[in-house]
């Protein structure tokens, strides 16, 4: 299968238009770790159940909570393109729960 690309403007991960059409201003995009698990952005407070801690190496990914496609922030920042790194199941299971926790926290 050919690699899919999201639209992105000026190497800025927050400008992604996902392959599915989702953007930050529609359903939102979530910062995630290398497994696609949403990360908890607050440092120095306990990580809520279901979320992943902020990666120590700052190697972040961007998860589309609408379709489960995940993009690698480093690739976007370095190349100005946004190939789909991988896709995960966001409809059920631990990722769905993590997304719910993420939105509840409003971060
Ligand atoms: Zn998407």
Coordinates of C-alpha atoms and ligand atoms in Angstrom, one line a residue:
X1 CA 0.0 0.0 0.0
X2 CA 1.2 3.5 -0.8
X3 CA 1.9 5.8 2.1
X4 CA -0.8 8.2 2.8
X5 CA 0.0 11.9 3.5
X6 CA -1.9 14.4 5.4
X7 CA -1.9 18.1 4.3
X8 CA 0.4 20.2 6.5
X9 CA 1.5 23.9 6.3
X10 CA 4.9 25.1 7.1
X11 CA 6.3 22.1 9.0
X12 CA 3.7 22.9 11.8
X13 CA 2.0 19.8 13.2
X14 CA -0.9 21.8 14.4
X15 CA -1.9 22.6 10.8
X16 CA -2.4 19.0 9.8
X17 CA -5.5 18.1 7.8
X18 CA -5.7 14.4 8.4
X19 CA -6.3 12.0 5.5
X20 CA -9.9 11.6 6.9
X21 CA -10.4 15.4 6.8
X22 CA -10.1 16.0 10.6
X23 CA -8.2 19.1 11.9
X24 CA -7.3 20.7 15.2
X25 CA -10.4 22.9 14.9
X26 CA -12.8 20.1 14.0
X27 CA -12.5 17.0 16.2
X28 CA -9.0 18.0 17.4
X29 CA -5.7 16.2 17.2
X30 CA -4.0 14.7 20.3
X31 CA -0.3 14.5 21.2
X32 CA 0.7 10.9 21.6
X33 CA 3.7 8.7 22.2
X34 CA 5.3 6.2 19.8
X35 CA 2.6 3.7 20.4
X36 CA -0.1 6.2 19.6
X37 CA -1.2 6.5 23.3
X38 CA -2.3 10.0 24.2
X39 CA 0.3 11.6 26.5
X40 CA -0.3 13.7 29.6
X41 CA 1.1 17.2 29.1
X42 CA 1.4 18.3 32.7
X43 CA 4.8 17.7 34.2
X44 CA 5.2 17.1 38.0
X45 CA 1.7 15.8 38.7
X46 CA 0.6 12.1 38.6
X47 CA -0.3 10.8 35.2
X48 CA -4.1 10.0 35.1
X49 CA -5.0 6.4 34.5
X50 CA -5.1 5.5 30.8
X51 CA -2.8 8.2 29.6
X52 CA 0.9 7.8 28.9
X53 CA 3.5 10.0 30.6
X54 CA 5.3 12.7 28.5
X55 CA 8.1 11.0 26.6
X56 CA 11.4 11.8 28.2
X57 CA 13.0 12.1 24.8
X58 CA 10.3 14.4 23.6
X59 CA 9.7 12.1 20.7
X60 CA 6.0 13.0 20.0
X61 CA 3.4 11.8 17.6
X62 CA 0.1 13.3 16.6
X63 CA -3.0 11.1 16.9
X64 CA -6.1 11.8 14.9
X65 CA -8.9 10.7 17.3
X66 CA -11.4 10.4 14.4
X67 CA -9.7 7.7 12.3
X68 CA -6.7 6.6 14.4
X69 CA -4.0 7.6 12.0
X70 CA -0.8 8.7 13.7
X71 CA 1.8 11.1 12.4
X72 CA 5.4 11.5 13.6
X73 CA 6.0 15.1 14.7
X74 CA 9.8 14.9 14.0
X75 CA 9.1 13.9 10.4
X76 CA 6.7 16.8 9.9
X77 CA 9.0 19.3 11.5
X78 CA 12.0 18.2 9.4
X79 CA 10.4 17.5 6.1
X80 CA 7.2 19.6 6.0
X81 CA 5.3 16.5 4.9
X82 CA 3.0 14.4 7.0
X83 CA 3.1 10.7 6.1
X84 CA 0.9 8.4 8.1
X85 CA 3.3 6.6 10.5
X86 CA 0.7 4.0 11.5
X87 CA -2.9 3.6 12.3
X88 CA -4.5 2.3 15.6
X89 CA -7.9 1.3 16.7
X90 CA -9.6 4.3 18.3
X91 CA -13.1 2.8 18.4
X92 CA -12.6 0.7 21.4
X93 CA -10.0 -0.6 23.8
X94 CA -7.3 1.3 25.8
X95 CA -6.8 4.0 23.1
X96 CA -10.5 4.9 23.1
X97 CA -10.4 5.1 26.9
X98 CA -7.3 7.3 26.8
X99 CA -8.9 9.7 24.3
X100 CA -12.0 9.9 26.5
X101 CA -9.7 10.8 29.5
X102 CA -7.8 13.3 27.4
X103 CA -10.9 15.2 26.5
X104 CA -12.3 15.1 30.0
X105 CA -9.2 16.7 31.3
X106 CA -9.5 19.4 28.6
X107 CA -5.8 19.5 27.9
Ligands
LIG1 ZN1 -8.0 11.2 10.7

